[in-house]
Tab-separated table of C-alpha atoms in Angstrom:
chain	number	residue	atom	x	y	z
A	1	MET	CA	192.070	133.054	86.275
A	2	PRO	CA	191.004	135.580	89.293
A	3	PRO	CA	189.423	132.803	92.650
A	4	THR	CA	186.315	132.590	92.017
A	5	PRO	CA	184.253	134.862	95.392
A	6	LEU	CA	183.630	133.615	99.072
A	7	ALA	CA	179.492	133.887	98.141
A	8	LEU	CA	179.278	131.400	95.169
A	9	LEU	CA	181.806	129.208	97.764
A	10	SER	CA	180.327	126.062	99.388
A	11	PRO	CA	180.631	126.618	103.843
A	12	ALA	CA	183.403	123.630	103.019
A	13	ASP	CA	184.965	124.802	99.965
A	14	GLN	CA	185.207	128.850	102.165
A	15	GLU	CA	186.981	126.715	104.822
A	16	ARG	CA	189.238	124.998	103.373
A	17	ARG	CA	189.705	128.646	101.048
A	18	ARG	CA	191.286	129.802	104.957
A	19	GLY	CA	193.559	126.164	105.189
A	20	LEU	CA	194.789	126.821	101.704
A	21	ARG	CA	195.926	130.746	102.670
A	22	ILE	CA	197.159	129.633	106.233
A	23	MET	CA	199.502	127.420	104.515
A	24	LYS	CA	200.468	128.819	102.052
A	25	GLY	CA	202.001	131.383	104.580
A	26	VAL	CA	203.422	129.422	106.160
A	27	ALA	CA	205.486	128.530	103.401
A	28	LEU	CA	205.851	131.427	101.860
A	29	GLY	CA	207.902	132.204	104.961
A	30	ALA	CA	209.769	130.084	105.341
A	31	LEU	CA	211.252	130.656	102.190
A	32	LEU	CA	211.870	133.751	103.778
A	33	PHE	CA	212.915	133.383	106.592
A	34	MET	CA	216.276	131.093	104.742
A	35	ALA	CA	216.597	134.008	102.951
A	36	VAL	CA	216.704	136.756	106.521
A	37	LEU	CA	219.138	133.585	107.071
A	38	PHE	CA	221.273	133.747	104.519
A	39	VAL	CA	222.168	137.070	103.839
A	40	ILE	CA	222.910	137.802	107.355
A	41	ALA	CA	225.655	134.141	107.187
A	42	PHE	CA	227.024	135.266	103.882
A	43	ALA	CA	226.724	138.605	105.624
A	44	LEU	CA	229.113	137.441	108.881
A	45	GLN	CA	230.612	134.162	107.535
A	46	GLU	CA	234.527	135.592	107.437
A	47	ARG	CA	233.824	137.565	110.771
A	48	ILE	CA	232.231	134.229	112.226
A	49	PRO	CA	233.981	131.070	109.822
A	50	ALA	CA	230.750	128.796	111.985
A	51	LEU	CA	228.223	130.886	109.790
A	52	ALA	CA	229.480	129.679	107.126
A	53	TYR	CA	227.451	126.109	107.908
A	54	VAL	CA	224.947	128.285	108.217
A	55	ARG	CA	224.370	130.036	105.149
A	56	ALA	CA	225.079	126.422	103.388
A	57	ALA	CA	221.638	125.164	104.984
A	58	ALA	CA	220.166	128.155	103.917
A	59	GLU	CA	220.695	128.637	101.004
A	60	GLY	CA	219.404	124.252	100.686
A	61	GLY	CA	216.558	125.105	102.634
A	62	MET	CA	215.698	128.614	99.819
A	63	VAL	CA	216.206	125.916	96.720
A	64	GLY	CA	214.390	123.401	98.293
A	65	ALA	CA	210.824	125.346	98.768
A	66	LEU	CA	211.929	127.600	95.279
A	67	ALA	CA	211.474	123.703	93.893
A	68	ASP	CA	208.710	122.227	95.597
A	69	TRP	CA	206.953	125.927	94.978
A	70	PHE	CA	207.942	125.940	90.827
A	71	ALA	CA	206.496	121.424	91.558
A	72	VAL	CA	202.871	122.515	92.980
A	73	THR	CA	202.157	125.717	90.974
A	74	ALA	CA	203.543	124.153	87.727
A	75	LEU	CA	200.093	121.946	89.206
A	76	PHE	CA	198.047	124.541	88.784
A	77	ARG	CA	199.257	127.325	86.895
A	78	HIS	CA	202.385	128.555	84.490
A	79	PRO	CA	204.157	129.926	87.420
A	80	LEU	CA	203.842	134.060	87.295
A	81	GLY	CA	202.536	133.628	84.448
A	82	ILE	CA	204.900	132.190	82.423
A	83	PRO	CA	203.684	129.861	79.682
A	84	ILE	CA	206.578	126.849	80.612
A	85	PRO	CA	206.323	123.762	78.746
A	86	HIS	CA	205.065	121.003	80.851
A	87	THR	CA	202.970	124.095	83.440
A	88	ALA	CA	199.458	124.145	84.185
A	89	ILE	CA	199.059	120.232	84.287
A	90	ILE	CA	195.975	120.540	85.342
A	91	PRO	CA	193.818	122.819	83.166
A	92	ARG	CA	195.566	122.042	79.826
A	93	ARG	CA	195.480	118.164	81.428
A	94	LYS	CA	191.868	118.043	82.494
A	95	ASP	CA	190.293	115.906	79.556
A	96	GLU	CA	192.787	113.341	79.397
A	97	ILE	CA	192.541	113.602	83.650
A	98	GLY	CA	188.874	113.027	83.423
A	99	ARG	CA	189.452	109.806	81.268
A	100	THR	CA	192.412	107.884	83.094
A	101	LEU	CA	190.009	108.014	86.474
A	102	GLY	CA	188.022	106.731	84.454
A	103	GLU	CA	189.750	104.459	82.887
A	104	PHE	CA	190.926	103.377	86.680
A	105	VAL	CA	187.971	103.224	87.716
A	106	GLU	CA	186.340	101.402	85.664
A	107	THR	CA	189.224	99.116	85.891
A	108	ASN	CA	189.775	98.097	89.420
A	109	PHE	CA	186.343	98.841	91.327
A	110	LEU	CA	183.394	98.338	88.574
A	111	GLU	CA	185.324	94.240	88.268
A	112	GLY	CA	183.199	91.885	89.284
A	113	SER	CA	184.540	89.401	92.115
A	114	VAL	CA	185.639	92.811	93.594
A	115	VAL	CA	181.637	94.038	93.931
A	116	ARG	CA	180.520	90.032	95.083
A	117	THR	CA	183.197	90.525	97.863
A	118	LYS	CA	181.792	93.720	98.675
A	119	LEU	CA	178.419	93.600	99.381
A	120	ASP	CA	179.381	89.431	100.222
A	121	SER	CA	180.218	91.561	103.235
A	122	ALA	CA	177.766	93.816	104.092
A	123	HIS	CA	175.250	91.598	105.072
A	124	ILE	CA	172.323	92.805	103.062
A	125	ALA	CA	169.487	91.604	103.313
A	126	ALA	CA	170.272	90.480	107.329
A	127	ARG	CA	170.425	94.988	107.978
A	128	ALA	CA	167.322	95.958	105.719
A	129	GLY	CA	165.579	92.836	107.490
A	130	GLU	CA	166.481	94.953	111.096
A	131	TRP	CA	166.274	98.061	110.307
A	132	LEU	CA	162.591	97.544	108.566
A	133	ARG	CA	161.573	94.562	110.938
A	134	ASP	CA	161.538	98.485	113.441
A	135	PRO	CA	157.379	99.078	112.440
A	136	GLN	CA	158.053	103.679	112.149
A	137	HIS	CA	160.607	102.592	109.409
A	138	ALA	CA	158.228	100.063	107.956
A	139	GLU	CA	155.296	102.641	107.576
A	140	ARG	CA	158.146	105.086	106.521
A	141	VAL	CA	158.418	102.479	103.192
A	142	GLY	CA	154.891	101.889	103.004
A	143	VAL	CA	154.414	106.416	102.799
A	144	GLU	CA	156.860	106.213	99.933
A	145	ALA	CA	156.114	103.127	97.542
A	146	ALA	CA	152.510	105.106	98.593
A	147	THR	CA	153.609	108.403	97.672
A	148	MET	CA	155.276	107.428	94.288
A	149	ALA	CA	152.372	105.030	93.244
A	150	ALA	CA	149.245	107.659	93.407
A	151	GLY	CA	152.833	109.856	91.457
A	152	ILE	CA	152.857	107.378	88.288
A	153	LEU	CA	149.045	107.050	88.683
A	154	ARG	CA	148.159	110.333	88.003
A	155	ALA	CA	151.265	111.481	86.053
A	156	LEU	CA	149.436	108.230	84.049
A	157	SER	CA	146.977	109.440	80.829
A	158	ASP	CA	144.088	107.256	81.277
A	159	ASP	CA	143.348	107.426	77.093
A	160	GLU	CA	146.909	106.088	76.539
A	161	VAL	CA	146.432	103.470	79.185
A	162	GLN	CA	142.827	102.313	77.965
A	163	GLU	CA	144.953	101.870	74.340
A	164	LEU	CA	147.776	100.578	75.843
A	165	ILE	CA	145.472	98.101	77.678
A	166	ALA	CA	142.620	97.297	74.032
A	167	ASP	CA	146.562	96.881	72.585
A	168	LEU	CA	147.351	93.701	75.498
A	169	ALA	CA	143.547	92.632	74.819
A	170	ARG	CA	143.783	92.258	71.135
A	171	GLU	CA	147.397	91.264	71.203
A	172	HIS	CA	147.172	88.168	74.330
A	173	LEU	CA	143.528	87.918	74.438
A	174	ILE	CA	141.205	87.875	70.164
A	175	ALA	CA	144.168	87.653	68.359
A	176	PRO	CA	145.047	84.013	69.050
A	177	GLU	CA	142.335	81.015	68.232
A	178	TRP	CA	140.210	80.656	71.223
A	179	GLY	CA	138.446	77.317	69.741
A	180	PRO	CA	141.477	75.727	69.978
A	181	ALA	CA	142.160	75.955	73.537
A	182	LEU	CA	139.016	75.826	74.641
A	183	GLY	CA	137.934	72.908	73.496
A	184	GLY	CA	140.652	70.753	74.167
A	185	TRP	CA	140.557	72.316	77.110
A	186	LEU	CA	136.665	71.022	77.181
A	187	SER	CA	137.754	67.127	75.647
A	188	ARG	CA	140.115	66.879	78.950
A	189	VAL	CA	136.913	68.630	81.575
A	190	VAL	CA	134.447	65.682	79.892
A	191	ASP	CA	138.189	62.937	79.859
A	192	ALA	CA	138.092	63.670	83.498
A	193	ASP	CA	134.293	63.713	84.788
A	194	ALA	CA	135.395	65.904	85.795
A	195	HIS	CA	132.233	68.198	84.820
A	196	ARG	CA	129.355	66.305	86.883
A	197	GLY	CA	129.702	68.400	89.768
A	198	ALA	CA	127.668	71.416	86.869
A	199	VAL	CA	125.379	68.851	85.116
A	200	ASP	CA	124.631	67.816	88.768
A	201	LEU	CA	124.388	71.213	90.720
A	202	ALA	CA	122.037	72.062	87.028
A	203	VAL	CA	120.278	69.135	87.640
A	204	ASP	CA	119.910	70.102	90.853
A	205	SER	CA	119.257	74.223	91.054
A	206	ILE	CA	115.742	72.171	88.140
A	207	ALA	CA	114.476	70.726	90.799
A	208	VAL	CA	113.708	73.118	93.765
A	209	TRP	CA	113.572	75.620	90.945
A	210	LEU	CA	110.221	73.012	90.227
A	211	ARG	CA	109.602	71.923	94.145
A	212	HIS	CA	108.531	76.021	94.344
A	213	ASN	CA	107.593	77.423	90.950
A	214	ARG	CA	104.608	75.241	90.598
A	215	GLU	CA	102.054	77.915	89.032
A	216	ALA	CA	104.213	78.912	86.227
A	217	PHE	CA	102.661	75.035	84.366
A	218	SER	CA	99.313	76.523	85.312
A	219	GLY	CA	98.166	77.289	81.433
A	220	LEU	CA	101.374	76.144	80.276
A	221	MET	CA	99.302	73.375	78.437
A	222	SER	CA	96.054	73.767	78.678
A	223	ARG	CA	96.221	77.805	77.185
A	224	ARG	CA	97.939	75.614	73.449
A	225	LEU	CA	94.458	73.665	73.881
A	226	PRO	CA	89.847	74.218	71.817
A	227	SER	CA	88.611	76.852	74.710
A	228	TRP	CA	85.632	74.275	74.018
A	229	VAL	CA	87.818	71.125	75.839
A	230	PRO	CA	86.459	70.954	79.506
A	231	SER	CA	88.048	73.245	82.782
A	232	ILE	CA	88.652	70.216	84.662
A	233	ALA	CA	90.131	68.780	81.780
A	234	LEU	CA	93.204	70.992	80.463
A	235	ARG	CA	93.524	71.525	84.712
A	236	LEU	CA	94.708	67.792	84.910
A	237	ILE	CA	96.687	67.526	81.130
A	238	ASP	CA	98.561	70.797	83.483
A	239	ASP	CA	99.740	68.560	86.526
A	240	THR	CA	100.896	65.992	84.388
A	241	VAL	CA	102.922	68.069	82.909
A	242	TYR	CA	103.836	69.194	85.963
A	243	ASN	CA	104.289	66.191	87.676
A	244	GLU	CA	106.388	64.671	84.679
A	245	ALA	CA	108.860	67.238	84.027
A	246	VAL	CA	109.562	66.328	88.262
A	247	LYS	CA	109.175	62.912	87.727
A	248	PHE	CA	111.806	63.034	84.764
A	249	ILE	CA	114.172	65.549	86.825
A	250	ASP	CA	113.931	63.571	89.218
A	251	ALA	CA	115.228	60.431	87.596
A	252	VAL	CA	118.566	61.853	86.043
A	253	GLN	CA	118.910	62.949	90.171
A	254	ALA	CA	119.170	59.188	91.207
A	255	ASP	CA	120.641	58.116	88.121
A	256	PRO	CA	124.166	57.748	87.445
A	257	ARG	CA	124.031	56.886	84.138
A	258	HIS	CA	120.531	58.573	82.892
A	259	PRO	CA	120.300	59.292	79.121
A	260	ALA	CA	119.820	62.455	79.635
A	261	ARG	CA	123.498	62.502	81.496
A	262	LEU	CA	124.865	60.809	78.603
A	263	ALA	CA	123.062	63.152	76.354
A	264	VAL	CA	125.401	66.107	77.348
A	265	ASP	CA	128.409	64.039	77.807
A	266	GLY	CA	127.880	63.449	73.997
A	267	TYR	CA	127.151	67.008	73.061
A	268	LEU	CA	130.367	68.208	75.887
A	269	ALA	CA	132.549	65.914	73.707
A	270	ARG	CA	131.706	66.221	70.019
A	271	LEU	CA	131.466	70.825	71.306
A	272	ALA	CA	134.585	70.146	72.164
A	273	ASP	CA	135.931	67.703	69.316
A	274	ASN	CA	134.478	70.207	67.559
A	275	LEU	CA	136.039	73.629	68.482
A	276	GLN	CA	139.121	71.819	67.517
A	277	HIS	CA	138.541	70.764	64.706
A	278	ASP	CA	135.587	72.104	63.101
A	279	PRO	CA	136.548	75.081	60.975
A	280	ALA	CA	133.334	76.280	60.416
A	281	THR	CA	131.997	76.121	64.662
A	282	ILE	CA	135.957	77.869	65.171
A	283	ARG	CA	135.267	79.706	63.015
A	284	ARG	CA	131.631	81.208	64.988
A	285	LEU	CA	133.435	81.351	67.487
A	286	GLU	CA	136.006	83.518	67.248
A	287	ASP	CA	133.022	85.313	65.431
A	288	ALA	CA	130.760	85.455	68.304
A	289	LYS	CA	134.390	87.122	70.740
A	290	SER	CA	134.726	89.766	68.226
A	291	ALA	CA	131.832	90.848	68.436
A	292	VAL	CA	131.798	91.120	72.518
A	293	PHE	CA	134.933	92.582	71.944
A	294	ASP	CA	134.335	95.074	69.473
A	295	SER	CA	131.286	96.141	70.823
A	296	PRO	CA	131.580	99.783	72.131
A	297	ARG	CA	129.182	99.134	75.394
A	298	VAL	CA	132.133	96.874	76.414
A	299	ARG	CA	134.965	99.200	75.501
A	300	GLU	CA	133.068	101.656	78.306
A	301	LEU	CA	132.567	99.648	80.503
A	302	ALA	CA	136.503	98.510	80.048
A	303	ALA	CA	137.172	102.968	80.686
A	304	GLU	CA	134.898	102.289	83.512
A	305	ALA	CA	136.609	99.683	84.847
A	306	TRP	CA	140.479	101.537	84.517
A	307	ASN	CA	138.420	105.120	86.303
A	308	THR	CA	136.903	103.667	88.703
A	309	ALA	CA	140.143	101.202	89.926
A	310	LYS	CA	142.818	104.460	89.039
A	311	VAL	CA	139.599	106.190	91.307
A	312	GLY	CA	139.188	103.877	94.172
A	313	LEU	CA	143.379	103.128	94.402
A	314	LEU	CA	144.172	107.111	94.657
A	315	ARG	CA	141.638	107.341	97.636
A	316	ALA	CA	142.968	104.545	99.929
A	317	LEU	CA	147.026	105.340	98.996
A	318	ASP	CA	146.442	108.678	99.928
A	319	ASP	CA	144.827	108.047	102.919
A	320	PRO	CA	147.015	107.095	105.630
A	321	ASP	CA	144.048	104.865	107.512
A	322	SER	CA	143.604	103.170	104.816
A	323	ALA	CA	143.330	99.083	104.671
A	324	LEU	CA	145.366	99.331	101.997
A	325	ARG	CA	148.250	101.246	103.680
A	326	ARG	CA	148.178	99.547	106.614
A	327	ARG	CA	148.121	96.118	105.018
A	328	ILE	CA	151.559	97.518	102.822
A	329	ALA	CA	153.683	98.895	106.073
A	330	GLU	CA	151.918	95.448	107.740
A	331	ALA	CA	153.621	93.153	104.870
A	332	LEU	CA	156.785	95.178	104.321
A	333	ALA	CA	157.442	94.780	108.547
A	334	GLU	CA	157.014	91.231	108.188
A	335	ILE	CA	158.743	91.128	104.965
A	336	GLY	CA	161.183	92.557	107.485
A	337	ALA	CA	161.055	90.278	110.391
A	338	ARG	CA	161.914	87.281	108.051
A	339	LEU	CA	164.840	88.849	106.403
A	340	ALA	CA	166.673	89.814	110.201
A	341	THR	CA	165.372	86.293	110.589
A	342	ASP	CA	165.489	83.717	108.619
A	343	ALA	CA	169.195	82.798	107.568
A	344	ALA	CA	168.558	80.499	104.195
A	345	LEU	CA	166.156	84.054	102.722
A	346	GLN	CA	169.291	86.272	104.119
A	347	ARG	CA	171.519	83.549	102.242
A	348	ARG	CA	169.120	83.634	98.427
A	349	VAL	CA	168.216	87.587	98.469
A	350	ASP	CA	172.143	88.371	99.007
A	351	ARG	CA	172.802	86.170	96.024
A	352	ARG	CA	170.575	87.675	94.096
A	353	VAL	CA	171.065	91.186	95.075
A	354	ALA	CA	174.771	90.353	94.889
A	355	ASP	CA	174.692	88.022	90.707
A	356	ALA	CA	171.419	91.534	90.215
A	357	ALA	CA	174.718	93.969	91.638
A	358	VAL	CA	177.624	91.733	89.146
A	359	PHE	CA	174.741	91.592	85.999
A	360	LEU	CA	175.095	95.944	86.064
A	361	VAL	CA	178.489	95.912	86.736
A	362	GLU	CA	179.448	94.081	83.819
A	363	ARG	CA	177.641	95.046	81.651
A	364	TYR	CA	176.899	98.169	81.622
A	365	ARG	CA	180.313	99.274	83.761
A	366	HIS	CA	181.901	101.685	80.816
A	367	ASP	CA	178.988	103.310	80.692
A	368	ILE	CA	179.206	103.959	84.378
A	369	ALA	CA	182.576	105.120	84.477
A	370	SER	CA	182.184	107.614	81.638
A	371	ILE	CA	179.660	109.364	83.772
A	372	ILE	CA	182.830	110.307	85.579
A	373	THR	CA	184.432	110.952	82.373
A	374	ASP	CA	181.829	113.525	81.105
A	375	THR	CA	181.463	115.453	83.643
A	376	VAL	CA	185.113	116.453	83.745
A	377	GLU	CA	185.275	117.629	79.562
A	378	ARG	CA	182.047	119.464	80.855
A	379	TRP	CA	184.083	120.835	83.765
A	380	ASP	CA	185.481	124.577	83.470
A	381	ALA	CA	189.392	123.762	83.084
A	382	ALA	CA	189.476	126.686	85.525
A	383	GLU	CA	187.268	126.349	88.257
A	384	THR	CA	188.498	123.150	87.833
A	385	THR	CA	191.568	123.680	89.060
A	386	GLU	CA	190.368	125.436	91.844
A	387	LYS	CA	187.953	123.149	93.127
A	388	ILE	CA	191.395	120.581	92.716
A	389	GLU	CA	193.614	123.076	94.822
A	390	LEU	CA	191.122	123.696	96.953
A	391	MET	CA	191.435	119.947	98.818
A	392	VAL	CA	194.399	119.268	97.890
A	393	GLY	CA	196.087	122.649	98.004
A	394	ARG	CA	196.040	122.741	101.753
A	395	ASP	CA	198.534	119.836	101.876
A	396	LEU	CA	199.790	120.331	98.805
A	397	GLN	CA	201.922	123.212	101.162
A	398	TYR	CA	203.502	121.156	103.568
A	399	ILE	CA	204.921	119.981	100.287
A	400	ARG	CA	207.113	122.840	100.266
A	401	LEU	CA	207.330	123.429	104.047
A	402	ASN	CA	208.320	120.326	104.130
A	403	GLY	CA	211.295	121.078	101.245
A	404	THR	CA	212.540	124.028	102.119
A	405	ILE	CA	212.799	122.057	105.389
A	406	VAL	CA	215.271	118.925	104.096
A	407	GLY	CA	217.130	121.613	101.581
A	408	ALA	CA	218.145	122.696	104.256
A	409	LEU	CA	218.856	119.429	105.481
A	410	ALA	CA	220.395	118.569	102.009
A	411	GLY	CA	222.441	121.990	102.686
A	412	LEU	CA	224.346	121.344	105.520
A	413	ALA	CA	225.150	118.342	104.503
A	414	ILE	CA	227.051	118.541	101.703
A	415	PHE	CA	227.948	121.436	102.783
A	416	SER	CA	229.577	119.847	105.585
A	417	VAL	CA	230.878	116.526	103.776
A	418	ALA	CA	232.870	119.017	100.444
A	419	HIS	CA	233.817	121.151	104.228
A	420	ALA	CA	235.583	117.825	105.981
A	421	LEU	CA	236.645	116.163	102.826
A	422	LEU	CA	238.633	119.112	100.917
A	423	ARG	CA	240.007	121.476	103.804
């Protein structure tokens, strides 16, 4: 495959390609140098015997250079385009390499103890607290949070939200029977005399109303009497009714055991018992509840409440000077200050973060590692080969250069030993 055009490569890849070409030139230059040296030494070794050592070194250097050139080239392509077995390893076994890499990461990195050890040494809570306690950082996080929340609110469908609210209300509010629960609650209130305050408030409110609304009793009874009754008698009757009402309320206020109070206690106790055990009372309460929640007006009010809340939230989230935005930034800064100074809180947060990370890793480690495998499988074989070669090819050229040098030294050593022993 022809190399990727330079314009399509990133600046980093362009720099890697230039470095790779330079090192290829150096390795090739070393091979050519050994070849020239071999030719000269081979031609003159009869007249200058010492050049036999040079010839042996050059010969070993050429062998080493060619062997390492073949080995390095075989990783990425067929040498000289010849489909020799076990060459072009990376493009031919790309998918297997991806699977092996994924298994390696899953086995050695996505392991609970490894993740926990790393997180325990990272001191995440303290670092996050130090960063977040800075008002500017807290403001930045608040801005991002507000932007995200506003985006979510705008993306929500009003009809779908209203349907969701209706479904949740129907499931958790309307469907369960209210009678037994309300009856049990009311029974406990009555047994604990917790309703006394409400009764006192009602009696006191009636007493205040009576003192300030005497004219409301004018004609209350007199209008129902015959017209021939004298007017003075009519006024006397109305005054008597008012005074008796005031006396009755005063008596109820003064006497904790007044019959009216006991009657209220008895009524509430019976109501609590009926709500728990009387099917007719329970059914009437359920019917009333259904009638209220099924009312179109109630649905309209729910929709208006959601729309009003949504508009208000969006306005507050979009306004940098809103009380909500300021409170978010202040709360984040306070959290940061606590995280930075409270060692016990730091330990709790670090432990919970580590527990969550370990849980996710152990539960989804295979799925996480499969990202590597799936990604490598989707890569084009030729493009993958070029990418890998750009990443490691420059270092591999040093292998060729080292092979030339080591081969020369080995050739020289072998020839020297053989010449010394066989001479």
